[in-house]
Amino acid sequence: MSTRPEPQPFSTQPVSFVRRGSRLQGRRRDAWAELSEGLVVDVPRNTAADTSVDPTWEYDAAASFGRDAPLVVEVGSGLGEAVAAAATADPDRNFLALEVYKPGLAQTLLRIDQGGLTNVRVAQVNAAEALATMIRPASVAELWVFFPDPWHKTRHHKRRLVKDSFVALAGRVLSPGGILRLATDWSDYAVQMRAAADDSPLFENLHDGERAGSDSPLTQIWASGVEHEVGGTPRREGREPAGTASAQEGEDSIGGWAPRFDGRILTSFENKAHDAGRSIFDLAYRRV
């Protein structure tokens, strides 16, 4: 019996990203023209959208990289800082960067070229579609989701990427013993991520019960009150907070927070979070 799921109508579901300009200029335009072949995965599309995936098609990682090696997939690779650094540090692994924004992928191509890397491929796709059908079941050693869009307002929470349905897709592609790594700099999203993964029978928290109570970054950020502001900008009177949709108080008795993943370089994005006084929440789960 086939293990492939039925095609899902992703075009009718809310996505975790907003459409932005995809025009390439200067070095990025040249990089796309000169470096795409062999590095950009040629994904068959299901619709006219340039991020869609034909649900009948599967990605052959061994053929793409020309070798069999553990596969690490980064969802939302941005400008490629993290994936390029990780691939440089770990040449015995293959890395696949999934991103919806073409300029970010073009910048990643520049990093690949500058580093002389042969173990990175990129794909312009909606990650949920890619994990549902494109990536083969139990084929991924690690799946990374670092700092996805927090979609602060309550009415936008349905657009958040990491939720129950995403955790199920992560469980589909990760091999037994594979690792799901998550990170965010917003406490209410961190709580949602932890709840979704903790509730799944497919995963076990590698740091279950650790860093709870006063040692929890959640307890500490709630006490600080910093999330009532975004980048130092106060919330406007009478309006929904621009930071967390519902700031909480008290003590986090659950814990389960991982130490900062040392395989993730300190990017400019993460530095901005530190500069704003926000905490970084890391989570790590093993596929059972």
PDB file of C-alpha atoms in Angstrom:
ATOM      1  CA  MET A   1       0.000   0.000   0.000  1.00  0.00           C
ATOM      2  CA  SER A   2       1.306   3.455  -0.892  1.00  0.00           C
ATOM      3  CA  THR A   3       2.459   5.679   1.980  1.00  0.00           C
ATOM      4  CA  ARG A   4       1.930   8.841  -0.038  1.00  0.00           C
ATOM      5  CA  PRO A   5      -0.828  11.074   1.330  1.00  0.00           C
ATOM      6  CA  GLU A   6      -3.715  12.245  -0.758  1.00  0.00           C
ATOM      7  CA  PRO A   7      -2.959  15.567  -2.507  1.00  0.00           C
ATOM      8  CA  GLN A   8      -4.011  18.441  -0.291  1.00  0.00           C
ATOM      9  CA  PRO A   9      -5.697  21.612  -1.549  1.00  0.00           C
ATOM     10  CA  PHE A  10      -2.975  23.948  -0.345  1.00  0.00           C
ATOM     11  CA  SER A  11      -4.249  26.704  -2.591  1.00  0.00           C
ATOM     12  CA  THR A  12      -7.291  26.972  -0.316  1.00  0.00           C
ATOM     13  CA  GLN A  13      -5.330  26.984   2.944  1.00  0.00           C
ATOM     14  CA  PRO A  14      -3.756  30.016   4.668  1.00  0.00           C
ATOM     15  CA  VAL A  15      -0.024  30.166   4.064  1.00  0.00           C
ATOM     16  CA  SER A  16       2.648  31.206   6.545  1.00  0.00           C
ATOM     17  CA  PHE A  17       4.085  33.905   4.288  1.00  0.00           C
ATOM     18  CA  VAL A  18       2.974  36.983   2.406  1.00  0.00           C
ATOM     19  CA  ARG A  19       3.809  37.669  -1.209  1.00  0.00           C
ATOM     20  CA  ARG A  20       6.719  40.038  -1.650  1.00  0.00           C
ATOM     21  CA  GLY A  21       8.659  41.300  -4.612  1.00  0.00           C
ATOM     22  CA  SER A  22      10.599  38.585  -6.409  1.00  0.00           C
ATOM     23  CA  ARG A  23      12.483  40.844  -8.769  1.00  0.00           C
ATOM     24  CA  LEU A  24      16.201  40.172  -8.871  1.00  0.00           C
ATOM     25  CA  GLN A  25      18.729  42.931  -9.341  1.00  0.00           C
ATOM     26  CA  GLY A  26      22.483  43.268  -9.601  1.00  0.00           C
ATOM     27  CA  ARG A  27      24.553  40.432  -8.180  1.00  0.00           C
ATOM     28  CA  ARG A  28      21.494  38.400  -7.233  1.00  0.00           C
ATOM     29  CA  ARG A  29      20.148  38.518 -10.776  1.00  0.00           C
ATOM     30  CA  ASP A  30      23.528  37.423 -12.102  1.00  0.00           C
ATOM     31  CA  ALA A  31      23.807  34.682  -9.485  1.00  0.00           C
ATOM     32  CA  TRP A  32      20.430  33.265 -10.458  1.00  0.00           C
ATOM     33  CA  ALA A  33      21.367  33.251 -14.128  1.00  0.00           C
ATOM     34  CA  GLU A  34      24.826  31.788 -13.634  1.00  0.00           C
ATOM     35  CA  LEU A  35      24.525  29.471 -10.628  1.00  0.00           C
ATOM     36  CA  SER A  36      21.017  28.017 -10.696  1.00  0.00           C
ATOM     37  CA  GLU A  37      21.808  24.941 -12.742  1.00  0.00           C
ATOM     38  CA  GLY A  38      22.473  22.039 -10.442  1.00  0.00           C
ATOM     39  CA  LEU A  39      21.860  24.068  -7.274  1.00  0.00           C
ATOM     40  CA  VAL A  40      18.219  25.136  -7.639  1.00  0.00           C
ATOM     41  CA  VAL A  41      15.844  22.191  -7.487  1.00  0.00           C
ATOM     42  CA  ASP A  42      13.577  22.196 -10.536  1.00  0.00           C
ATOM     43  CA  VAL A  43      10.249  21.703  -8.784  1.00  0.00           C
ATOM     44  CA  PRO A  44       7.231  20.824 -10.961  1.00  0.00           C
ATOM     45  CA  ARG A  45       4.364  23.162 -10.055  1.00  0.00           C
ATOM     46  CA  ASN A  46       0.800  22.263  -9.172  1.00  0.00           C
ATOM     47  CA  THR A  47      -0.595  25.725  -9.893  1.00  0.00           C
ATOM     48  CA  ALA A  48       0.605  28.977 -11.410  1.00  0.00           C
ATOM     49  CA  ALA A  49       2.137  29.908  -8.057  1.00  0.00           C
ATOM     50  CA  ASP A  50       5.933  29.791  -8.104  1.00  0.00           C
ATOM     51  CA  THR A  51       5.934  28.163  -4.642  1.00  0.00           C
ATOM     52  CA  SER A  52       3.536  25.307  -5.403  1.00  0.00           C
ATOM     53  CA  VAL A  53       4.534  21.649  -5.693  1.00  0.00           C
ATOM     54  CA  ASP A  54       3.076  19.005  -7.969  1.00  0.00           C
ATOM     55  CA  PRO A  55       1.881  16.435  -5.398  1.00  0.00           C
ATOM     56  CA  THR A  56       2.742  13.548  -7.724  1.00  0.00           C
ATOM     57  CA  TRP A  57       6.458  14.431  -7.740  1.00  0.00           C
ATOM     58  CA  GLU A  58       9.127  13.334  -5.261  1.00  0.00           C
ATOM     59  CA  TYR A  59      12.558  14.836  -4.691  1.00  0.00           C
ATOM     60  CA  ASP A  60      15.456  12.390  -5.169  1.00  0.00           C
ATOM     61  CA  ALA A  61      18.107  13.736  -2.815  1.00  0.00           C
ATOM     62  CA  ALA A  62      20.747  11.160  -3.743  1.00  0.00           C
ATOM     63  CA  ALA A  63      20.447  12.051  -7.424  1.00  0.00           C
ATOM     64  CA  SER A  64      20.384  15.778  -6.675  1.00  0.00           C
ATOM     65  CA  PHE A  65      23.585  15.696  -4.629  1.00  0.00           C
ATOM     66  CA  GLY A  66      25.255  12.826  -6.462  1.00  0.00           C
ATOM     67  CA  ARG A  67      25.763  10.911  -3.224  1.00  0.00           C
ATOM     68  CA  ASP A  68      23.989   9.295  -0.289  1.00  0.00           C
ATOM     69  CA  ALA A  69      24.444  11.330   2.887  1.00  0.00           C
ATOM     70  CA  PRO A  70      22.312  12.426   5.852  1.00  0.00           C
ATOM     71  CA  LEU A  71      19.904  15.139   4.709  1.00  0.00           C
ATOM     72  CA  VAL A  72      19.262  18.308   6.709  1.00  0.00           C
ATOM     73  CA  VAL A  73      16.321  20.463   5.599  1.00  0.00           C
ATOM     74  CA  GLU A  74      16.008  24.090   6.650  1.00  0.00           C
ATOM     75  CA  VAL A  75      12.556  25.616   6.322  1.00  0.00           C
ATOM     76  CA  GLY A  76      12.628  29.364   5.715  1.00  0.00           C
ATOM     77  CA  SER A  77      16.334  29.705   4.953  1.00  0.00           C
ATOM     78  CA  GLY A  78      16.126  33.464   4.372  1.00  0.00           C
ATOM     79  CA  LEU A  79      19.390  34.824   2.958  1.00  0.00           C
ATOM     80  CA  GLY A  80      21.167  31.530   3.546  1.00  0.00           C
ATOM     81  CA  GLU A  81      23.405  32.564   6.444  1.00  0.00           C
ATOM     82  CA  ALA A  82      22.622  29.563   8.631  1.00  0.00           C
ATOM     83  CA  VAL A  83      22.516  26.859   5.975  1.00  0.00           C
ATOM     84  CA  ALA A  84      25.748  27.984   4.279  1.00  0.00           C
ATOM     85  CA  ALA A  85      27.608  28.103   7.580  1.00  0.00           C
ATOM     86  CA  ALA A  86      26.278  24.707   8.628  1.00  0.00           C
ATOM     87  CA  ALA A  87      27.193  23.139   5.282  1.00  0.00           C
ATOM     88  CA  THR A  88      30.704  24.549   5.557  1.00  0.00           C
ATOM     89  CA  ALA A  89      31.124  23.142   9.056  1.00  0.00           C
ATOM     90  CA  ASP A  90      29.622  19.734   8.197  1.00  0.00           C
ATOM     91  CA  PRO A  91      30.641  18.668   4.666  1.00  0.00           C
ATOM     92  CA  ASP A  92      29.544  15.069   5.275  1.00  0.00           C
ATOM     93  CA  ARG A  93      25.887  16.094   5.313  1.00  0.00           C
ATOM     94  CA  ASN A  94      23.611  17.300   2.531  1.00  0.00           C
ATOM     95  CA  PHE A  95      21.580  20.464   3.121  1.00  0.00           C
ATOM     96  CA  LEU A  96      18.352  21.471   1.405  1.00  0.00           C
ATOM     97  CA  ALA A  97      17.175  25.064   1.878  1.00  0.00           C
ATOM     98  CA  LEU A  98      13.441  25.701   1.409  1.00  0.00           C
ATOM     99  CA  GLU A  99      12.435  29.336   0.897  1.00  0.00           C
ATOM    100  CA  VAL A 100       9.594  31.176  -0.819  1.00  0.00           C
ATOM    101  CA  TYR A 101      11.478  34.390  -1.637  1.00  0.00           C
ATOM    102  CA  LYS A 102      13.572  34.265  -4.773  1.00  0.00           C
ATOM    103  CA  PRO A 103      15.938  37.105  -3.741  1.00  0.00           C
ATOM    104  CA  GLY A 104      16.790  35.144  -0.581  1.00  0.00           C
ATOM    105  CA  LEU A 105      17.546  32.050  -2.621  1.00  0.00           C
ATOM    106  CA  ALA A 106      19.699  34.098  -5.002  1.00  0.00           C
ATOM    107  CA  GLN A 107      21.677  35.396  -2.030  1.00  0.00           C
ATOM    108  CA  THR A 108      22.063  31.811  -0.836  1.00  0.00           C
ATOM    109  CA  LEU A 109      23.481  30.880  -4.245  1.00  0.00           C
ATOM    110  CA  LEU A 110      26.079  33.614  -3.794  1.00  0.00           C
ATOM    111  CA  ARG A 111      27.043  32.164  -0.409  1.00  0.00           C
ATOM    112  CA  ILE A 112      27.270  28.675  -1.892  1.00  0.00           C
ATOM    113  CA  ASP A 113      29.517  29.948  -4.665  1.00  0.00           C
ATOM    114  CA  GLN A 114      31.703  32.032  -2.358  1.00  0.00           C
ATOM    115  CA  GLY A 115      32.181  29.062  -0.039  1.00  0.00           C
ATOM    116  CA  GLY A 116      32.784  26.573  -2.841  1.00  0.00           C
ATOM    117  CA  LEU A 117      30.066  24.405  -1.326  1.00  0.00           C
ATOM    118  CA  THR A 118      28.881  21.253  -3.055  1.00  0.00           C
ATOM    119  CA  ASN A 119      26.518  20.007  -0.331  1.00  0.00           C
ATOM    120  CA  VAL A 120      23.715  22.619  -0.534  1.00  0.00           C
ATOM    121  CA  ARG A 121      20.664  22.715  -2.770  1.00  0.00           C
ATOM    122  CA  VAL A 122      17.840  25.276  -2.689  1.00  0.00           C
ATOM    123  CA  ALA A 123      14.150  25.110  -3.620  1.00  0.00           C
ATOM    124  CA  GLN A 124      11.547  27.828  -3.980  1.00  0.00           C
ATOM    125  CA  VAL A 125       8.545  26.154  -2.368  1.00  0.00           C
ATOM    126  CA  ASN A 126       5.817  26.457   0.197  1.00  0.00           C
ATOM    127  CA  ALA A 127       7.331  24.303   2.943  1.00  0.00           C
ATOM    128  CA  ALA A 128       4.022  22.678   3.911  1.00  0.00           C
ATOM    129  CA  GLU A 129       3.554  21.388   0.367  1.00  0.00           C
ATOM    130  CA  ALA A 130       7.154  20.207   0.190  1.00  0.00           C
ATOM    131  CA  LEU A 131       6.901  18.242   3.433  1.00  0.00           C
ATOM    132  CA  ALA A 132       3.533  16.759   2.470  1.00  0.00           C
ATOM    133  CA  THR A 133       4.554  15.177  -0.828  1.00  0.00           C
ATOM    134  CA  MET A 134       7.837  16.380  -2.328  1.00  0.00           C
ATOM    135  CA  ILE A 135      10.222  15.068   0.330  1.00  0.00           C
ATOM    136  CA  ARG A 136      10.200  11.317   0.751  1.00  0.00           C
ATOM    137  CA  PRO A 137       8.955   9.791   4.013  1.00  0.00           C
ATOM    138  CA  ALA A 138      11.615   9.079   6.646  1.00  0.00           C
ATOM    139  CA  SER A 139      14.354  10.584   4.452  1.00  0.00           C
ATOM    140  CA  VAL A 140      15.465  13.535   6.592  1.00  0.00           C
ATOM    141  CA  ALA A 141      18.005  13.407   9.430  1.00  0.00           C
ATOM    142  CA  GLU A 142      17.238  16.885  10.789  1.00  0.00           C
ATOM    143  CA  LEU A 143      14.543  19.468  10.095  1.00  0.00           C
ATOM    144  CA  TRP A 144      15.215  23.077  11.104  1.00  0.00           C
ATOM    145  CA  VAL A 145      12.734  25.923  11.521  1.00  0.00           C
ATOM    146  CA  PHE A 146      14.481  29.007  12.861  1.00  0.00           C
ATOM    147  CA  PHE A 147      12.573  32.234  13.537  1.00  0.00           C
ATOM    148  CA  PRO A 148       9.486  31.742  11.370  1.00  0.00           C
ATOM    149  CA  ASP A 149       7.152  34.727  10.968  1.00  0.00           C
ATOM    150  CA  PRO A 150       5.399  35.095  14.365  1.00  0.00           C
ATOM    151  CA  TRP A 151       2.126  36.518  12.995  1.00  0.00           C
ATOM    152  CA  HIS A 152       1.483  38.375  16.242  1.00  0.00           C
ATOM    153  CA  LYS A 153      -2.184  39.301  15.959  1.00  0.00           C
ATOM    154  CA  THR A 154      -4.621  36.677  17.199  1.00  0.00           C
ATOM    155  CA  ARG A 155      -6.603  36.704  13.966  1.00  0.00           C
ATOM    156  CA  HIS A 156      -3.408  35.855  12.085  1.00  0.00           C
ATOM    157  CA  HIS A 157      -2.333  32.914  14.259  1.00  0.00           C
ATOM    158  CA  LYS A 158      -3.851  30.551  11.700  1.00  0.00           C
ATOM    159  CA  ARG A 159      -0.996  31.579   9.405  1.00  0.00           C
ATOM    160  CA  ARG A 160       1.721  30.441  11.795  1.00  0.00           C
ATOM    161  CA  LEU A 161       3.781  27.655  10.317  1.00  0.00           C
ATOM    162  CA  VAL A 162       4.532  25.566  13.400  1.00  0.00           C
ATOM    163  CA  LYS A 163       1.272  24.046  14.592  1.00  0.00           C
ATOM    164  CA  ASP A 164      -0.226  20.550  14.910  1.00  0.00           C
ATOM    165  CA  SER A 165      -0.498  20.003  11.150  1.00  0.00           C
ATOM    166  CA  PHE A 166       3.112  21.040  10.578  1.00  0.00           C
ATOM    167  CA  VAL A 167       4.394  18.745  13.334  1.00  0.00           C
ATOM    168  CA  ALA A 168       2.590  15.857  11.630  1.00  0.00           C
ATOM    169  CA  LEU A 169       4.352  16.720   8.344  1.00  0.00           C
ATOM    170  CA  ALA A 170       7.678  16.912  10.164  1.00  0.00           C
ATOM    171  CA  GLY A 171       7.009  13.449  11.550  1.00  0.00           C
ATOM    172  CA  ARG A 172       6.346  12.223   8.023  1.00  0.00           C
ATOM    173  CA  VAL A 173       9.718  13.257   6.567  1.00  0.00           C
ATOM    174  CA  LEU A 174      12.014  12.659   9.542  1.00  0.00           C
ATOM    175  CA  SER A 175      13.593   9.246   9.878  1.00  0.00           C
ATOM    176  CA  PRO A 176      13.296   7.408  13.223  1.00  0.00           C
ATOM    177  CA  GLY A 177      15.723   9.150  15.560  1.00  0.00           C
ATOM    178  CA  GLY A 178      15.712  12.256  13.365  1.00  0.00           C
ATOM    179  CA  ILE A 179      15.743  15.653  15.044  1.00  0.00           C
ATOM    180  CA  LEU A 180      13.294  18.533  14.760  1.00  0.00           C
ATOM    181  CA  ARG A 181      14.877  21.847  15.803  1.00  0.00           C
ATOM    182  CA  LEU A 182      12.777  24.961  16.393  1.00  0.00           C
ATOM    183  CA  ALA A 183      13.645  28.488  17.466  1.00  0.00           C
ATOM    184  CA  THR A 184      11.706  31.719  17.927  1.00  0.00           C
ATOM    185  CA  ASP A 185      12.206  35.008  19.730  1.00  0.00           C
ATOM    186  CA  TRP A 186       8.546  35.420  20.759  1.00  0.00           C
ATOM    187  CA  SER A 187       7.205  33.731  23.874  1.00  0.00           C
ATOM    188  CA  ASP A 188       3.623  33.042  22.785  1.00  0.00           C
ATOM    189  CA  TYR A 189       4.841  31.374  19.594  1.00  0.00           C
ATOM    190  CA  ALA A 190       7.354  29.394  21.651  1.00  0.00           C
ATOM    191  CA  VAL A 191       4.496  28.146  23.843  1.00  0.00           C
ATOM    192  CA  GLN A 192       2.524  27.165  20.731  1.00  0.00           C
ATOM    193  CA  MET A 193       5.513  25.336  19.240  1.00  0.00           C
ATOM    194  CA  ARG A 194       6.142  23.432  22.465  1.00  0.00           C
ATOM    195  CA  ALA A 195       2.492  22.458  22.862  1.00  0.00           C
ATOM    196  CA  ALA A 196       2.188  21.236  19.261  1.00  0.00           C
ATOM    197  CA  ALA A 197       5.302  19.064  19.471  1.00  0.00           C
ATOM    198  CA  ASP A 198       4.678  17.852  23.035  1.00  0.00           C
ATOM    199  CA  ASP A 199       1.169  16.750  22.076  1.00  0.00           C
ATOM    200  CA  SER A 200       2.390  14.699  19.122  1.00  0.00           C
ATOM    201  CA  PRO A 201       2.954  10.954  19.683  1.00  0.00           C
ATOM    202  CA  LEU A 202       5.574  11.133  16.929  1.00  0.00           C
ATOM    203  CA  PHE A 203       8.095  13.110  18.987  1.00  0.00           C
ATOM    204  CA  GLU A 204       9.849  13.183  22.329  1.00  0.00           C
ATOM    205  CA  ASN A 205      11.346  16.340  23.818  1.00  0.00           C
ATOM    206  CA  LEU A 206      15.115  15.939  24.147  1.00  0.00           C
ATOM    207  CA  HIS A 207      15.072  18.293  27.150  1.00  0.00           C
ATOM    208  CA  ASP A 208      11.815  17.316  28.798  1.00  0.00           C
ATOM    209  CA  GLY A 209      11.351  19.155  32.090  1.00  0.00           C
ATOM    210  CA  GLU A 210      14.608  21.073  31.806  1.00  0.00           C
ATOM    211  CA  ARG A 211      14.878  24.830  32.412  1.00  0.00           C
ATOM    212  CA  ALA A 212      11.553  25.167  34.193  1.00  0.00           C
ATOM    213  CA  GLY A 213      10.502  27.573  36.932  1.00  0.00           C
ATOM    214  CA  SER A 214      12.805  30.507  37.535  1.00  0.00           C
ATOM    215  CA  ASP A 215      15.366  29.029  35.110  1.00  0.00           C
ATOM    216  CA  SER A 216      12.898  29.121  32.237  1.00  0.00           C
ATOM    217  CA  PRO A 217      13.444  31.791  29.572  1.00  0.00           C
ATOM    218  CA  LEU A 218       9.654  31.992  29.450  1.00  0.00           C
ATOM    219  CA  THR A 219       9.403  32.935  33.128  1.00  0.00           C
ATOM    220  CA  GLN A 220      12.148  35.482  32.659  1.00  0.00           C
ATOM    221  CA  ILE A 221      10.676  37.169  29.582  1.00  0.00           C
ATOM    222  CA  TRP A 222       7.217  37.342  31.163  1.00  0.00           C
ATOM    223  CA  ALA A 223       8.742  39.054  34.200  1.00  0.00           C
ATOM    224  CA  SER A 224      10.644  41.543  32.056  1.00  0.00           C
ATOM    225  CA  GLY A 225       7.597  42.893  30.221  1.00  0.00           C
ATOM    226  CA  VAL A 226       9.756  43.558  27.164  1.00  0.00           C
ATOM    227  CA  GLU A 227       7.279  41.931  24.795  1.00  0.00           C
ATOM    228  CA  HIS A 228       4.842  44.775  25.300  1.00  0.00           C
ATOM    229  CA  GLU A 229       7.111  46.534  22.848  1.00  0.00           C
ATOM    230  CA  VAL A 230       8.516  45.620  19.463  1.00  0.00           C
ATOM    231  CA  GLY A 231      12.010  46.868  18.814  1.00  0.00           C
ATOM    232  CA  GLY A 232      11.462  49.544  21.460  1.00  0.00           C
ATOM    233  CA  THR A 233       8.214  50.796  19.931  1.00  0.00           C
ATOM    234  CA  PRO A 234       5.464  51.118  22.588  1.00  0.00           C
ATOM    235  CA  ARG A 235       2.054  49.675  21.808  1.00  0.00           C
ATOM    236  CA  ARG A 236      -0.594  52.247  20.979  1.00  0.00           C
ATOM    237  CA  GLU A 237      -3.275  52.988  23.523  1.00  0.00           C
ATOM    238  CA  GLY A 238      -6.505  51.150  22.821  1.00  0.00           C
ATOM    239  CA  ARG A 239      -4.978  48.886  20.200  1.00  0.00           C
ATOM    240  CA  GLU A 240      -3.919  45.250  20.212  1.00  0.00           C
ATOM    241  CA  PRO A 241      -0.313  44.846  21.379  1.00  0.00           C
ATOM    242  CA  ALA A 242       2.142  44.837  18.509  1.00  0.00           C
ATOM    243  CA  GLY A 243       4.260  42.290  20.335  1.00  0.00           C
ATOM    244  CA  THR A 244       2.611  39.211  21.796  1.00  0.00           C
ATOM    245  CA  ALA A 245      -1.100  38.953  21.246  1.00  0.00           C
ATOM    246  CA  SER A 246      -1.695  38.173  24.915  1.00  0.00           C
ATOM    247  CA  ALA A 247       1.170  38.820  27.297  1.00  0.00           C
ATOM    248  CA  GLN A 248       1.296  36.304  30.147  1.00  0.00           C
ATOM    249  CA  GLU A 249       2.620  36.341  33.673  1.00  0.00           C
ATOM    250  CA  GLY A 250       3.751  33.909  36.305  1.00  0.00           C
ATOM    251  CA  GLU A 251       6.106  30.962  36.215  1.00  0.00           C
ATOM    252  CA  ASP A 252       6.652  28.364  33.529  1.00  0.00           C
ATOM    253  CA  SER A 253       6.365  25.030  35.331  1.00  0.00           C
ATOM    254  CA  ILE A 254       6.724  22.910  32.184  1.00  0.00           C
ATOM    255  CA  GLY A 255      10.145  23.843  30.835  1.00  0.00           C
ATOM    256  CA  GLY A 256      11.532  21.619  28.103  1.00  0.00           C
ATOM    257  CA  TRP A 257      13.641  24.352  26.511  1.00  0.00           C
ATOM    258  CA  ALA A 258      16.795  23.268  24.725  1.00  0.00           C
ATOM    259  CA  PRO A 259      20.100  25.080  25.060  1.00  0.00           C
ATOM    260  CA  ARG A 260      20.921  27.271  22.092  1.00  0.00           C
ATOM    261  CA  PHE A 261      21.691  25.035  19.117  1.00  0.00           C
ATOM    262  CA  ASP A 262      25.423  25.398  18.546  1.00  0.00           C
ATOM    263  CA  GLY A 263      25.011  24.415  14.894  1.00  0.00           C
ATOM    264  CA  ARG A 264      23.167  27.693  14.222  1.00  0.00           C
ATOM    265  CA  ILE A 265      25.384  30.689  13.611  1.00  0.00           C
ATOM    266  CA  LEU A 266      24.419  33.988  15.179  1.00  0.00           C
ATOM    267  CA  THR A 267      22.699  35.736  12.284  1.00  0.00           C
ATOM    268  CA  SER A 268      21.908  39.419  11.916  1.00  0.00           C
ATOM    269  CA  PHE A 269      18.240  38.567  12.554  1.00  0.00           C
ATOM    270  CA  GLU A 270      18.985  36.867  15.863  1.00  0.00           C
ATOM    271  CA  ASN A 271      21.262  39.731  16.880  1.00  0.00           C
ATOM    272  CA  LYS A 272      18.392  42.179  16.356  1.00  0.00           C
ATOM    273  CA  ALA A 273      16.262  40.134  18.747  1.00  0.00           C
ATOM    274  CA  HIS A 274      19.007  40.285  21.359  1.00  0.00           C
ATOM    275  CA  ASP A 275      19.400  44.026  20.843  1.00  0.00           C
ATOM    276  CA  ALA A 276      15.655  44.470  21.444  1.00  0.00           C
ATOM    277  CA  GLY A 277      15.933  42.562  24.726  1.00  0.00           C
ATOM    278  CA  ARG A 278      13.947  39.546  23.577  1.00  0.00           C
ATOM    279  CA  SER A 279      14.748  35.975  24.588  1.00  0.00           C
ATOM    280  CA  ILE A 280      15.539  33.154  22.182  1.00  0.00           C
ATOM    281  CA  PHE A 281      13.555  29.957  22.714  1.00  0.00           C
ATOM    282  CA  ASP A 282      15.114  26.757  21.358  1.00  0.00           C
ATOM    283  CA  LEU A 283      13.323  23.408  21.212  1.00  0.00           C
ATOM    284  CA  ALA A 284      14.651  20.035  20.102  1.00  0.00           C
ATOM    285  CA  TYR A 285      12.609  16.855  19.524  1.00  0.00           C
ATOM    286  CA  ARG A 286      13.477  13.332  18.441  1.00  0.00           C
ATOM    287  CA  ARG A 287      11.319  11.370  16.019  1.00  0.00           C
ATOM    288  CA  VAL A 288      10.300   8.190  17.813  1.00  0.00           C
TER     289      VAL A 288
END
